mmCIF file of C-alpha atoms and ligand atoms in Angstrom:
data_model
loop_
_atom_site.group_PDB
_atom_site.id
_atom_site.type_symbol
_atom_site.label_atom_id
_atom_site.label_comp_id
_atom_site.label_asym_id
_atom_site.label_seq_id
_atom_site.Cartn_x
_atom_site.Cartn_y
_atom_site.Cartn_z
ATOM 1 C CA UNK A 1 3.125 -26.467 -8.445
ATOM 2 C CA UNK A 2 4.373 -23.691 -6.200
ATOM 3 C CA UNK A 3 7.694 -23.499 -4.249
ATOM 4 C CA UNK A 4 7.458 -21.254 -1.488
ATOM 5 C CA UNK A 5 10.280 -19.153 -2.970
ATOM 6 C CA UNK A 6 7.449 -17.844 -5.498
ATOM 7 C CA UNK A 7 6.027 -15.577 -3.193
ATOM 8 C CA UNK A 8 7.422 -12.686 -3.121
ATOM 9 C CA UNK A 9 4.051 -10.592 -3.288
ATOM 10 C CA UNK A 10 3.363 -8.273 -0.345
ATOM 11 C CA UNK A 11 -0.375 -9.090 0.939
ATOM 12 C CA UNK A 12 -2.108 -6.968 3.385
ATOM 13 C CA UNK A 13 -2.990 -8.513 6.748
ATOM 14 C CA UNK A 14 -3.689 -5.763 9.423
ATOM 15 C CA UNK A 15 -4.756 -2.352 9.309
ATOM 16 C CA UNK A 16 -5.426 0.783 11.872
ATOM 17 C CA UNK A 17 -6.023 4.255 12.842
ATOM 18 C CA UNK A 18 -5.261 7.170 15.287
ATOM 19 C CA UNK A 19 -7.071 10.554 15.683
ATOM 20 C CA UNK A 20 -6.326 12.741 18.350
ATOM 21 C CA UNK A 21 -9.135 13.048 20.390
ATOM 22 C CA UNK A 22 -9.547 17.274 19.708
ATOM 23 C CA UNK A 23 -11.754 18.211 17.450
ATOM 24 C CA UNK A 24 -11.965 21.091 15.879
ATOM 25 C CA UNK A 25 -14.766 22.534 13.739
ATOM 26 C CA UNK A 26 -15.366 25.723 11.202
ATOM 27 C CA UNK A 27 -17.222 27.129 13.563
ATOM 28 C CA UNK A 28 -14.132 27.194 16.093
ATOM 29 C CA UNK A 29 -11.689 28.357 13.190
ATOM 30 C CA UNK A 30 -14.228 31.386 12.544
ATOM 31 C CA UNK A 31 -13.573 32.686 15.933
ATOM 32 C CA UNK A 32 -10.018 33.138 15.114
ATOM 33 C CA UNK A 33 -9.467 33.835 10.932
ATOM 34 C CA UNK A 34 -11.240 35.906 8.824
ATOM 35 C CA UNK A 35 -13.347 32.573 7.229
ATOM 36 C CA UNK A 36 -16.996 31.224 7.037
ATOM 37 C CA UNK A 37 -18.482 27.733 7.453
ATOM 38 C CA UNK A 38 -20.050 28.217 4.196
ATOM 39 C CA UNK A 39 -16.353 29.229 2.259
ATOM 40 C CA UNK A 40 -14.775 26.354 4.179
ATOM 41 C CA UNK A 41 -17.538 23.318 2.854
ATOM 42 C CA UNK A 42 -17.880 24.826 -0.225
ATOM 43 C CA UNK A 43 -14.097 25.137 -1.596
ATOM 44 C CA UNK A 44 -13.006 21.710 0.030
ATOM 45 C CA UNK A 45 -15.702 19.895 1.867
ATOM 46 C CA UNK A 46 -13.956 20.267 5.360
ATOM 47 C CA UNK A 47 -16.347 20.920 8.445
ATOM 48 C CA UNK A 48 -14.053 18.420 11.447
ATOM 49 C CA UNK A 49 -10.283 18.417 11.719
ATOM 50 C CA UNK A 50 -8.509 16.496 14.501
ATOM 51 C CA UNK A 51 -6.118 18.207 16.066
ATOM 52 C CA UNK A 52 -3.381 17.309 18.716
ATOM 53 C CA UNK A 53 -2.341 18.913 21.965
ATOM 54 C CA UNK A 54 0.403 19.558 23.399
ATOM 55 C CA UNK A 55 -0.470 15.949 25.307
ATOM 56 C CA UNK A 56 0.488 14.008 21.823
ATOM 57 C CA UNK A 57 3.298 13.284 19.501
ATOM 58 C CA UNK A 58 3.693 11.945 15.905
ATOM 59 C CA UNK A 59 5.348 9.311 17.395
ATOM 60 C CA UNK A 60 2.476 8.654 19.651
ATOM 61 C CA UNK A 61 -0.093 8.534 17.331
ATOM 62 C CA UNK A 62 1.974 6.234 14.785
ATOM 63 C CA UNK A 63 2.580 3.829 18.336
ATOM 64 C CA UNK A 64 -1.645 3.676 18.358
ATOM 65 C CA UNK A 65 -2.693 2.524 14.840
ATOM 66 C CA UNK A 66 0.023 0.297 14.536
ATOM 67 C CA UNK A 67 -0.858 -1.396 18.031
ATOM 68 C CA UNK A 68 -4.589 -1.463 16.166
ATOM 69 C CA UNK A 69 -2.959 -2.869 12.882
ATOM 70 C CA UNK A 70 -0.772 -5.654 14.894
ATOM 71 C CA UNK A 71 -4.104 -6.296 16.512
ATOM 72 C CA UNK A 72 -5.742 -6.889 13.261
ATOM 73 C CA UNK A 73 -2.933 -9.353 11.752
ATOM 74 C CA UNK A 74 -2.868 -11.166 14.846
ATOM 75 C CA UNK A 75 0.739 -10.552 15.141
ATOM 76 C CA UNK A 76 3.238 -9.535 17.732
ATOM 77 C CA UNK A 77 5.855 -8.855 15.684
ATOM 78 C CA UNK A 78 6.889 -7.798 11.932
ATOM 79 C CA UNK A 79 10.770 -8.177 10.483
ATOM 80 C CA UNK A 80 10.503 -3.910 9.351
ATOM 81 C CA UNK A 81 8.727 -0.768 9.831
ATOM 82 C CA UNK A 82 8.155 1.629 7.342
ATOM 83 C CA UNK A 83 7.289 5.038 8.677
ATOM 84 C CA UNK A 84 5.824 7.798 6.320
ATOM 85 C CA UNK A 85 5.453 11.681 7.725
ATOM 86 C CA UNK A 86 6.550 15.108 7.128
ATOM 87 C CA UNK A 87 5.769 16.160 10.428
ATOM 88 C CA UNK A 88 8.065 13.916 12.600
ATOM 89 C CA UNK A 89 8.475 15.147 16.097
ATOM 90 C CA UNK A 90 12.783 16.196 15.522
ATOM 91 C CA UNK A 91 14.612 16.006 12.250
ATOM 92 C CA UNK A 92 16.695 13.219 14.112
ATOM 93 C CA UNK A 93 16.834 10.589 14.889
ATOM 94 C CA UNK A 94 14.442 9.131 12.213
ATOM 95 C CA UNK A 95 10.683 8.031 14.142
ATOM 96 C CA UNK A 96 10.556 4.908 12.792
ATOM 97 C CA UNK A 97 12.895 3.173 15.458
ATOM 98 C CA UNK A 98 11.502 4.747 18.332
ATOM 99 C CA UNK A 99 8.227 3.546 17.039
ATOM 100 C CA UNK A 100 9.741 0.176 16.499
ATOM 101 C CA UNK A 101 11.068 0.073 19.843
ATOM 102 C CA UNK A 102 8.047 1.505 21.673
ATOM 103 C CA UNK A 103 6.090 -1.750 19.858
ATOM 104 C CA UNK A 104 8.583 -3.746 21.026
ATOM 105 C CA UNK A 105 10.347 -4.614 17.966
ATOM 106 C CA UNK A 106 13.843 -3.093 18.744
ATOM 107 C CA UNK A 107 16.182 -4.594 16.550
ATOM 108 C CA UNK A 108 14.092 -4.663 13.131
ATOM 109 C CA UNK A 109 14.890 -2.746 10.008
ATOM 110 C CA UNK A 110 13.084 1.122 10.723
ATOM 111 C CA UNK A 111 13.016 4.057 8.515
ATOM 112 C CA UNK A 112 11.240 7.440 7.511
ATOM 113 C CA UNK A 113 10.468 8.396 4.702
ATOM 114 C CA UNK A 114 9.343 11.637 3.307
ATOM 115 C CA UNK A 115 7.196 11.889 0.368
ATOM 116 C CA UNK A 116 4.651 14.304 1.257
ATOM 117 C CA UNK A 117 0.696 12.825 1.222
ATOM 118 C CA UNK A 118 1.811 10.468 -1.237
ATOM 119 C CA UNK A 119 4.260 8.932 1.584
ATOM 120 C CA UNK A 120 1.997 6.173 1.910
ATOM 121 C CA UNK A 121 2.713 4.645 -1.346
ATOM 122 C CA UNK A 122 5.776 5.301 -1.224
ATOM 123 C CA UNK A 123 5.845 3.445 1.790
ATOM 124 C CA UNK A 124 3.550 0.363 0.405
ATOM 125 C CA UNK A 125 6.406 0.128 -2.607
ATOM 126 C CA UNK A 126 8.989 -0.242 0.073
ATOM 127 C CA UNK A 127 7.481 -3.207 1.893
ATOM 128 C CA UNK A 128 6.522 -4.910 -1.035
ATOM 129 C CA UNK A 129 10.734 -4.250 -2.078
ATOM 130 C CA UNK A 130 11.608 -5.606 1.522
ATOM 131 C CA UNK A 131 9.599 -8.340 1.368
ATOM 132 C CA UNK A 132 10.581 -9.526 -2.823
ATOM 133 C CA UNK A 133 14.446 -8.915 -1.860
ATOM 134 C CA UNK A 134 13.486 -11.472 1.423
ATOM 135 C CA UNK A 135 14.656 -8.697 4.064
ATOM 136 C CA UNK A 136 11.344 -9.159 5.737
ATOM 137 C CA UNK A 137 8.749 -11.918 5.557
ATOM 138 C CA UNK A 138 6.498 -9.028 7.373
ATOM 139 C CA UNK A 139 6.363 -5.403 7.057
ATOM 140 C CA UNK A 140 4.614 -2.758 9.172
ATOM 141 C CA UNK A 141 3.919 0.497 7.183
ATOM 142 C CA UNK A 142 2.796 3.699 9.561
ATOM 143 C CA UNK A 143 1.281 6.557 7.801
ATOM 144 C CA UNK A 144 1.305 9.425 9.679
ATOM 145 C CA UNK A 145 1.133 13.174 9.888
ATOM 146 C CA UNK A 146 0.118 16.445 12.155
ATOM 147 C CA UNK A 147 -0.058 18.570 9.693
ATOM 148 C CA UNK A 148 -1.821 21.220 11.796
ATOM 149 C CA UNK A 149 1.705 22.463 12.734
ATOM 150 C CA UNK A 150 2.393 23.846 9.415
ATOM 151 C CA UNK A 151 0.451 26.471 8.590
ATOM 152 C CA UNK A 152 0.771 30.117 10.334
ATOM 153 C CA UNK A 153 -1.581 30.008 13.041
ATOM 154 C CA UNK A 154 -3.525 32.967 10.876
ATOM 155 C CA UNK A 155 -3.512 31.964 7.505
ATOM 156 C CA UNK A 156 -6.518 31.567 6.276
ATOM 157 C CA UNK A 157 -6.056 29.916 3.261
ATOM 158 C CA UNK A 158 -4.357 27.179 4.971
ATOM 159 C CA UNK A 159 -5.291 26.571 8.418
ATOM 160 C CA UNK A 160 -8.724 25.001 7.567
ATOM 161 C CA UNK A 161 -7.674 22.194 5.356
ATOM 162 C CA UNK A 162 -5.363 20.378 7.681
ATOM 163 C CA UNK A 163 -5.724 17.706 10.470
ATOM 164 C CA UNK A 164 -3.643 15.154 12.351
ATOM 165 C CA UNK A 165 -3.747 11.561 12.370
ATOM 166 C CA UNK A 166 -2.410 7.860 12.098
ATOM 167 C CA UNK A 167 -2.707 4.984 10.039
ATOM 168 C CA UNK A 168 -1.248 1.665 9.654
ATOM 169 C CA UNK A 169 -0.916 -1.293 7.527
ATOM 170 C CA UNK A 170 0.781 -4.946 8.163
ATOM 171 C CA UNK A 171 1.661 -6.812 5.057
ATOM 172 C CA UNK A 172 2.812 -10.192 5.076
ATOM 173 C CA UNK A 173 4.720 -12.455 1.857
ATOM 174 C CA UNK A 174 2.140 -13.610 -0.097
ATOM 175 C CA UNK A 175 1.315 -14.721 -3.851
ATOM 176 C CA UNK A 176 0.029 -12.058 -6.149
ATOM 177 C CA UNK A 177 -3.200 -13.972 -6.517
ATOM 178 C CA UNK A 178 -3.854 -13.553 -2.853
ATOM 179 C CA UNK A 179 -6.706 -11.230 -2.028
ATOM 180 C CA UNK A 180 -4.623 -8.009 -0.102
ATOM 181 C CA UNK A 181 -1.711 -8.390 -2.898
ATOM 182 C CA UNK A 182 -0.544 -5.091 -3.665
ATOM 183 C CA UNK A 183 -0.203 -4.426 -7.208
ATOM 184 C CA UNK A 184 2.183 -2.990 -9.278
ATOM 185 C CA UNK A 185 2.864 0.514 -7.456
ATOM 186 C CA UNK A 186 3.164 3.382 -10.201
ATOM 187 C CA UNK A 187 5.369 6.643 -8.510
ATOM 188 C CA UNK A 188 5.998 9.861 -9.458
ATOM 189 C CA UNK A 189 7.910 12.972 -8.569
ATOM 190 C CA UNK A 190 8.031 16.637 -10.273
ATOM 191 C CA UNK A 191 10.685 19.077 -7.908
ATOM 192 C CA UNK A 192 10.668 21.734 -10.300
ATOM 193 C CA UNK A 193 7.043 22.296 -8.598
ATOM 194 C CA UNK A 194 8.791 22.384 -5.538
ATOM 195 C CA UNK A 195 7.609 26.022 -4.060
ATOM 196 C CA UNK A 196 3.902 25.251 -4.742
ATOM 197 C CA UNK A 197 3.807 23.639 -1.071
ATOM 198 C CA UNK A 198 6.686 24.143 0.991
ATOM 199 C CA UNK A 199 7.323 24.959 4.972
ATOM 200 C CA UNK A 200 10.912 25.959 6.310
ATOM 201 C CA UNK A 201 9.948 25.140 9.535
ATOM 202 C CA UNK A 202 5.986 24.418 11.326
ATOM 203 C CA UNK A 203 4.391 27.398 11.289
ATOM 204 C CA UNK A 204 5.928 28.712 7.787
ATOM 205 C CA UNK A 205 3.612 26.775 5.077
ATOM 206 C CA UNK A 206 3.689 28.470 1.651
ATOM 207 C CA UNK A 207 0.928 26.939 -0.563
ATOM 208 C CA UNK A 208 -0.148 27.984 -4.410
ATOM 209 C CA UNK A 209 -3.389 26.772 -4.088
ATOM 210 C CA UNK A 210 -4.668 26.310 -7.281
ATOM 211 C CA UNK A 211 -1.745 25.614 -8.560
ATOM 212 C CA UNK A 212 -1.717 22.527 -6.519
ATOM 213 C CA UNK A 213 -5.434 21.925 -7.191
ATOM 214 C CA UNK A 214 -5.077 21.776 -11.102
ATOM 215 C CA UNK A 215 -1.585 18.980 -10.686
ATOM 216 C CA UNK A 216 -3.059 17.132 -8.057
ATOM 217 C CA UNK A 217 -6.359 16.505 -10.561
ATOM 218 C CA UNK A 218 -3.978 15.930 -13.654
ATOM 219 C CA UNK A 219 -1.412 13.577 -11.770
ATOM 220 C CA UNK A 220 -3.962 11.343 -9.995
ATOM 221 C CA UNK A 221 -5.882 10.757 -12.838
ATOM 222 C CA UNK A 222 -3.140 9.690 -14.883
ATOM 223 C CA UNK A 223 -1.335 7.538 -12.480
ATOM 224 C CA UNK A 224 -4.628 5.704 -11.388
ATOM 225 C CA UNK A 225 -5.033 4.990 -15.834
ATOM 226 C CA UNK A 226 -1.404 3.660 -15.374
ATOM 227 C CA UNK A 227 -1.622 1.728 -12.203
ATOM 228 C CA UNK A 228 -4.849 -0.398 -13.588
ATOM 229 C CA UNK A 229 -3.515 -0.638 -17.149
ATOM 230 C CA UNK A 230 -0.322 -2.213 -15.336
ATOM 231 C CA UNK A 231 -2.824 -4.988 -13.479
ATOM 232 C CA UNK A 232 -4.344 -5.183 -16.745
ATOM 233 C CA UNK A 233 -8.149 -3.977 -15.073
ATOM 234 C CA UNK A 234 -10.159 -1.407 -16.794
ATOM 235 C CA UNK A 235 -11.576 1.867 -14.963
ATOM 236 C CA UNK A 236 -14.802 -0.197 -14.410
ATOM 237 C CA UNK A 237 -13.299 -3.135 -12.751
ATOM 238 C CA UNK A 238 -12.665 -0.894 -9.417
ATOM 239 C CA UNK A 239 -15.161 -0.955 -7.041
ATOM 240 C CA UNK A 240 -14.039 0.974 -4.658
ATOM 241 C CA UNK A 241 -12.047 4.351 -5.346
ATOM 242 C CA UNK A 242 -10.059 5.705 -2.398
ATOM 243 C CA UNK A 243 -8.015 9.075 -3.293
ATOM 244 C CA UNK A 244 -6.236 10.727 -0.939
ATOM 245 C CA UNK A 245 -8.248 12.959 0.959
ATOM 246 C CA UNK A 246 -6.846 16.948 0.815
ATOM 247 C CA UNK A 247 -10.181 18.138 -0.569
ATOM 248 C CA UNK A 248 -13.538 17.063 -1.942
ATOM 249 C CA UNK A 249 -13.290 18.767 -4.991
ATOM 250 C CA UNK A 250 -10.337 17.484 -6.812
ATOM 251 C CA UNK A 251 -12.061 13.791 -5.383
ATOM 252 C CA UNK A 252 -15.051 14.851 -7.275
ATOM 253 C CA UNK A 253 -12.430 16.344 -10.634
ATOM 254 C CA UNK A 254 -10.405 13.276 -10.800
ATOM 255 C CA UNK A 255 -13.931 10.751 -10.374
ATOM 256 C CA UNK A 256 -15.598 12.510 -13.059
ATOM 257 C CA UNK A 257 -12.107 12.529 -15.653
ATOM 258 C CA UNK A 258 -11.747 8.733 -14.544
ATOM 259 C CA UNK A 259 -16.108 8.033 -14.947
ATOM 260 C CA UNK A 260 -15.751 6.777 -11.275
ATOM 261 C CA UNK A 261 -19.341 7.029 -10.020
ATOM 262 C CA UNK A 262 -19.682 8.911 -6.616
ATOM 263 C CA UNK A 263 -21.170 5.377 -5.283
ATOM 264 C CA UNK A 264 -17.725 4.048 -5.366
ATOM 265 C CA UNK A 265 -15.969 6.982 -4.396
ATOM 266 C CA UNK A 266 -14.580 6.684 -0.504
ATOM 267 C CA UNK A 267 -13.661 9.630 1.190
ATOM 268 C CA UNK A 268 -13.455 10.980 4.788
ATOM 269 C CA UNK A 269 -12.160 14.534 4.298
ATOM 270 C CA UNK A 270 -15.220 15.962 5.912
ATOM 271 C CA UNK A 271 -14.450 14.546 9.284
ATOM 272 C CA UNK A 272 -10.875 14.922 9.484
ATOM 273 C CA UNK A 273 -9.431 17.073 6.513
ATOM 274 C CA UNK A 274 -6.716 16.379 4.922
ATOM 275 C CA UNK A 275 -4.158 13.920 7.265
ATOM 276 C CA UNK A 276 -1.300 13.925 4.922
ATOM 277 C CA UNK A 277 0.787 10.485 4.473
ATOM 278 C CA UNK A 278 -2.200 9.281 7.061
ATOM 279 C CA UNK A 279 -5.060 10.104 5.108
ATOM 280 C CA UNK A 280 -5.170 6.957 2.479
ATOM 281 C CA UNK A 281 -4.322 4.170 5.459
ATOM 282 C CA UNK A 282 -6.590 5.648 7.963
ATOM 283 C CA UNK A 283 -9.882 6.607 5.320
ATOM 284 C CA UNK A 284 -9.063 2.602 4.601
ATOM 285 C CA UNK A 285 -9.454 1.398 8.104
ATOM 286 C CA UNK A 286 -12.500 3.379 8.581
ATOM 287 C CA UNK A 287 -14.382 2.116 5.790
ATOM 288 C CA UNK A 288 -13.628 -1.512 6.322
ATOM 289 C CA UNK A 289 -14.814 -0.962 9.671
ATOM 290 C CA UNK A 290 -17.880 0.688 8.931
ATOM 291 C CA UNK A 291 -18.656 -1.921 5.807
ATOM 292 C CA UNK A 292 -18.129 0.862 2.933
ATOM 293 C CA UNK A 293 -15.104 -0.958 1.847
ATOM 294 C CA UNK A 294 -15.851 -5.050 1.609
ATOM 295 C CA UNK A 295 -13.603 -8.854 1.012
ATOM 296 C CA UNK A 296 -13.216 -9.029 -2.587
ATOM 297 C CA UNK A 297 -13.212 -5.235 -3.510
ATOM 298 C CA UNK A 298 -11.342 -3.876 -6.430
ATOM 299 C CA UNK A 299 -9.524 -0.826 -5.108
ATOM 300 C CA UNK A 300 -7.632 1.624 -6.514
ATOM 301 C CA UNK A 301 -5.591 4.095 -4.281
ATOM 302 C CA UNK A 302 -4.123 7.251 -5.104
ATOM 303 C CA UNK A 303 -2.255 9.961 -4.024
ATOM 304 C CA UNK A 304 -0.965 13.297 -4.355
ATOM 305 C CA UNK A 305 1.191 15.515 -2.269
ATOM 306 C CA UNK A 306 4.256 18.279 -1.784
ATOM 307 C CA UNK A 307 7.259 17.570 -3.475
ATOM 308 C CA UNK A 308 5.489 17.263 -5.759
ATOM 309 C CA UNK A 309 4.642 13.460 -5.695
ATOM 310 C CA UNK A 310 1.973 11.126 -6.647
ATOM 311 C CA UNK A 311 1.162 7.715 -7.132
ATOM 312 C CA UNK A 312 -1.712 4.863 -7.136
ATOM 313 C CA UNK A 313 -2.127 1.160 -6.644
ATOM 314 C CA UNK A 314 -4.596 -1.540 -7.303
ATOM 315 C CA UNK A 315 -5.424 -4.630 -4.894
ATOM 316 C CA UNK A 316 -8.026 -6.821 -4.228
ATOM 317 C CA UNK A 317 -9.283 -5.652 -0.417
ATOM 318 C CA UNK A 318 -9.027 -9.209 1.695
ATOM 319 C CA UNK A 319 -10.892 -10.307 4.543
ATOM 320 C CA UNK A 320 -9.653 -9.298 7.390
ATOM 321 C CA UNK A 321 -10.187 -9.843 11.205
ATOM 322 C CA UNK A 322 -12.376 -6.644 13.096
HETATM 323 N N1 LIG B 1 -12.133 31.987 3.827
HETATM 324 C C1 LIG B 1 -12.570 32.992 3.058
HETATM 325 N N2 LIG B 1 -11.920 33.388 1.946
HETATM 326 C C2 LIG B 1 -10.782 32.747 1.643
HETATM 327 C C3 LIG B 1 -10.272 31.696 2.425
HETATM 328 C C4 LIG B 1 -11.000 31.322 3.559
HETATM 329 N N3 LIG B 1 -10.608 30.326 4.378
HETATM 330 N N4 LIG B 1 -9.132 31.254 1.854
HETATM 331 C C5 LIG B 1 -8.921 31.989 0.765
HETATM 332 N N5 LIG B 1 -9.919 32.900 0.637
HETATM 333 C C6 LIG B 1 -10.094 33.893 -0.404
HETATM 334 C C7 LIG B 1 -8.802 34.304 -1.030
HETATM 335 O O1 LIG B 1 -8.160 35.277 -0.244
HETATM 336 C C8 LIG B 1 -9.267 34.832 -2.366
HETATM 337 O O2 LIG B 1 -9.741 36.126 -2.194
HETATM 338 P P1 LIG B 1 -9.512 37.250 -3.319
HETATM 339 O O3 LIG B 1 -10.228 36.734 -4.540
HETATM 340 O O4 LIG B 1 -10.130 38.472 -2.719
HETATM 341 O O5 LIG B 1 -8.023 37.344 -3.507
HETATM 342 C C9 LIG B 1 -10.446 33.931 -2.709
HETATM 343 O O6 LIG B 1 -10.843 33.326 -1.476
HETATM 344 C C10 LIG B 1 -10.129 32.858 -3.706
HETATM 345 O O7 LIG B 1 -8.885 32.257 -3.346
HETATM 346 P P2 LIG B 1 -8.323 31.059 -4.155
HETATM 347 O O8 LIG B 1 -7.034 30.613 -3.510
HETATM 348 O O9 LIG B 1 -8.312 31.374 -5.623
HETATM 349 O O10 LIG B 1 -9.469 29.985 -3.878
HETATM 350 P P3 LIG B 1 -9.653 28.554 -4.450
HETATM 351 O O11 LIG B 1 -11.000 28.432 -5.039
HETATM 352 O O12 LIG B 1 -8.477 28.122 -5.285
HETATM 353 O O13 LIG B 1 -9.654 27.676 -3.141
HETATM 354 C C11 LIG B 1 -8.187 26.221 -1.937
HETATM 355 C C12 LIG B 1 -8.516 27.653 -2.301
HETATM 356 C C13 LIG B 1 -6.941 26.227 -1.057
HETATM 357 C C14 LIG B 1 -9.356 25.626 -1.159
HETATM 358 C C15 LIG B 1 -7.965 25.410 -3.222
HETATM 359 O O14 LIG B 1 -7.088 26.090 -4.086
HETATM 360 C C16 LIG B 1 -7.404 24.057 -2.936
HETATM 361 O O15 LIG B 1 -8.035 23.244 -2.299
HETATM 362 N N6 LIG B 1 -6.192 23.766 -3.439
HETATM 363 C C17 LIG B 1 -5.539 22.489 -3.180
HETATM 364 C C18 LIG B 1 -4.904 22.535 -1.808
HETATM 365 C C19 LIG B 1 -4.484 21.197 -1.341
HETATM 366 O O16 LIG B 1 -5.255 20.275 -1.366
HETATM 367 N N7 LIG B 1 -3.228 21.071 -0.879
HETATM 368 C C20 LIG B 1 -2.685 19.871 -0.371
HETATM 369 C C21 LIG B 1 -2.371 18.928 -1.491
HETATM 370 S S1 LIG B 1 -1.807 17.404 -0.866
#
């Protein structure tokens, strides 16, 4: 028999997603860098990128695909909001209470936090540590990114992998048996690999590109082994692989080295490029929306960013209101 003090799992409940409504395509880019369509899909799979204005924030976007993830959960309110970017709108204050605020939860616990692309788990190990020390009973978690800003308006090498966007989660206290529990969240962190991706300021992005192509294979594969050995699932349990979309080919690298077949591979990158700490929330809301990604779903997420920083995550995806 259960007492309600035994749940102290963090289940998912709501989820959402912003793009800005510009879209940009290769086409457009090869008007202004020295690029082709055909280099673009080849080495990453890109041809769409949303892109914001000067008409939209971070802060704005994070407001819309939490209002959808509320929406979702069918609640008004949460007890904290988690807010993952590297592109907030000013160093400070922190987004996350305006956000709060602006959803009319002034008063809650709100922070940022900066982790790169893998901010979103970063951000899901956070709830789930709000809601186990009893902080919260409900946590909203806001991934979200412009990461258009960063590169040099001319860089070649850079501009055409980035886009902007939001997405959102709501978790709720649960049991770990619940479908939505999020399981045991494996991290990581390297900073000697710091200057492989780094940016001053927007506009300044320095990026080793291969570099960051050959760690971002290696580290996702091995903390995806680690994250279902710690839920005690093997590779072929997982029904549904969702890696962090920064390019098609290290989705393709780390599917093959974990014999993921493509059929259970999610990704989104062609659409929208790589979103940063939006990218795993928002390619989630879009396939449960569009039926790629079903109730009772073994999922694995994983992630990979600056810093550097990885991570992955196993649930059980739960059924969840459209
Ligand atoms: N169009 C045409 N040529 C381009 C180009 C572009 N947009 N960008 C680079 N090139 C050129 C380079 O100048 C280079 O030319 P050179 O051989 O004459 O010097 C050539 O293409 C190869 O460059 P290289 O950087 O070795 O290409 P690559 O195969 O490694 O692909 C990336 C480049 C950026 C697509 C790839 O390294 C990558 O995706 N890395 C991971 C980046 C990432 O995902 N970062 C975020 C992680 S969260």
């Amino acid at each position: 028999m259960h007492n309600p003090g035994d749940a102290t799992a963090a289940v998912i409940c709501g989820i959402g997603a912003a793009l800005p409504s510009r879209v940009v395509s290769n086409a457009e880019l090869c008007t202004r860098l020295d690029t082709t369509d055909e280099w673009i899909r080849s080495r990453t799979g890109i041809s769409f990128r949303h892109v914001t204005g000067a008409d939209s924030s971070t802060e704005d976007l994070a407001v819309q695909a939490a209002e959808q993830a509320l929406a979702v959960a069918g609640a008004t309110s949460v007890e904290a909001v988690v807010l993952a970017t590297t592109t907030p709108d000013r160093c400070c204050p922190a987004a996350a209470p305006a956000v709060a605020s602006r959803l009319g939860l002034t008063g809650v616990p709100a922070i940022d936090l900066a982790a790169g692309c893998t901010g979103f788990l970063y951000g899901l190990a956070t709830a789930v540590g709000f809601i186990s020390s009893r902080t919260a009973n409900a946590v909203l978690i806001i991934g979200v990114d412009r990461l258009s800003t960063l590169p040099a308006r001319d860089d070649r090498t850079t501009v055409p992998l980035f886009g902007d966007g939001a997405g959102a989660m709501v978790l709720r206290r649960g049991r770990l048996e619940d479908d939505g529990a999020i399981g045991p969240v494996v991290l990581g962190s390297d900073g000697t690999q710091a200057e492989l991706i780094q940016a001053a300021h927007p506009g300044s992005l320095q990026m080793q590109g291969a570099e960051v192509f050959r760690h971002a294979v290696d580290r996702m594969t091995s903390a995806c082994a680690q994250a279902v050995a710690a839920v005690g699932w093997c590779m072929n349990d997982i029904d549904r692989l969702v890696p962090h979309q920064a390019n098609a080919r290290i989705t393709s690298f780390v599917a093959r080295q974990l014999e993921v077949p493509d059929s259970r591979v999610l990704g989104n990158v062609d659409l929208v490029g790589n979103t940063g700490a939006a990218s795993i929330p928002l390619l989630l809301a879009q396939s449960a929306s569009d039926d790629r990604l079903q109730a009772g779903q073994r999922v694995l997420l994983t992630a990979f960013g600056a810093g550097l920083t990885w991570g992955a995550v196993t649930l059980t995806w739960p059924e969840l209101a459209s």
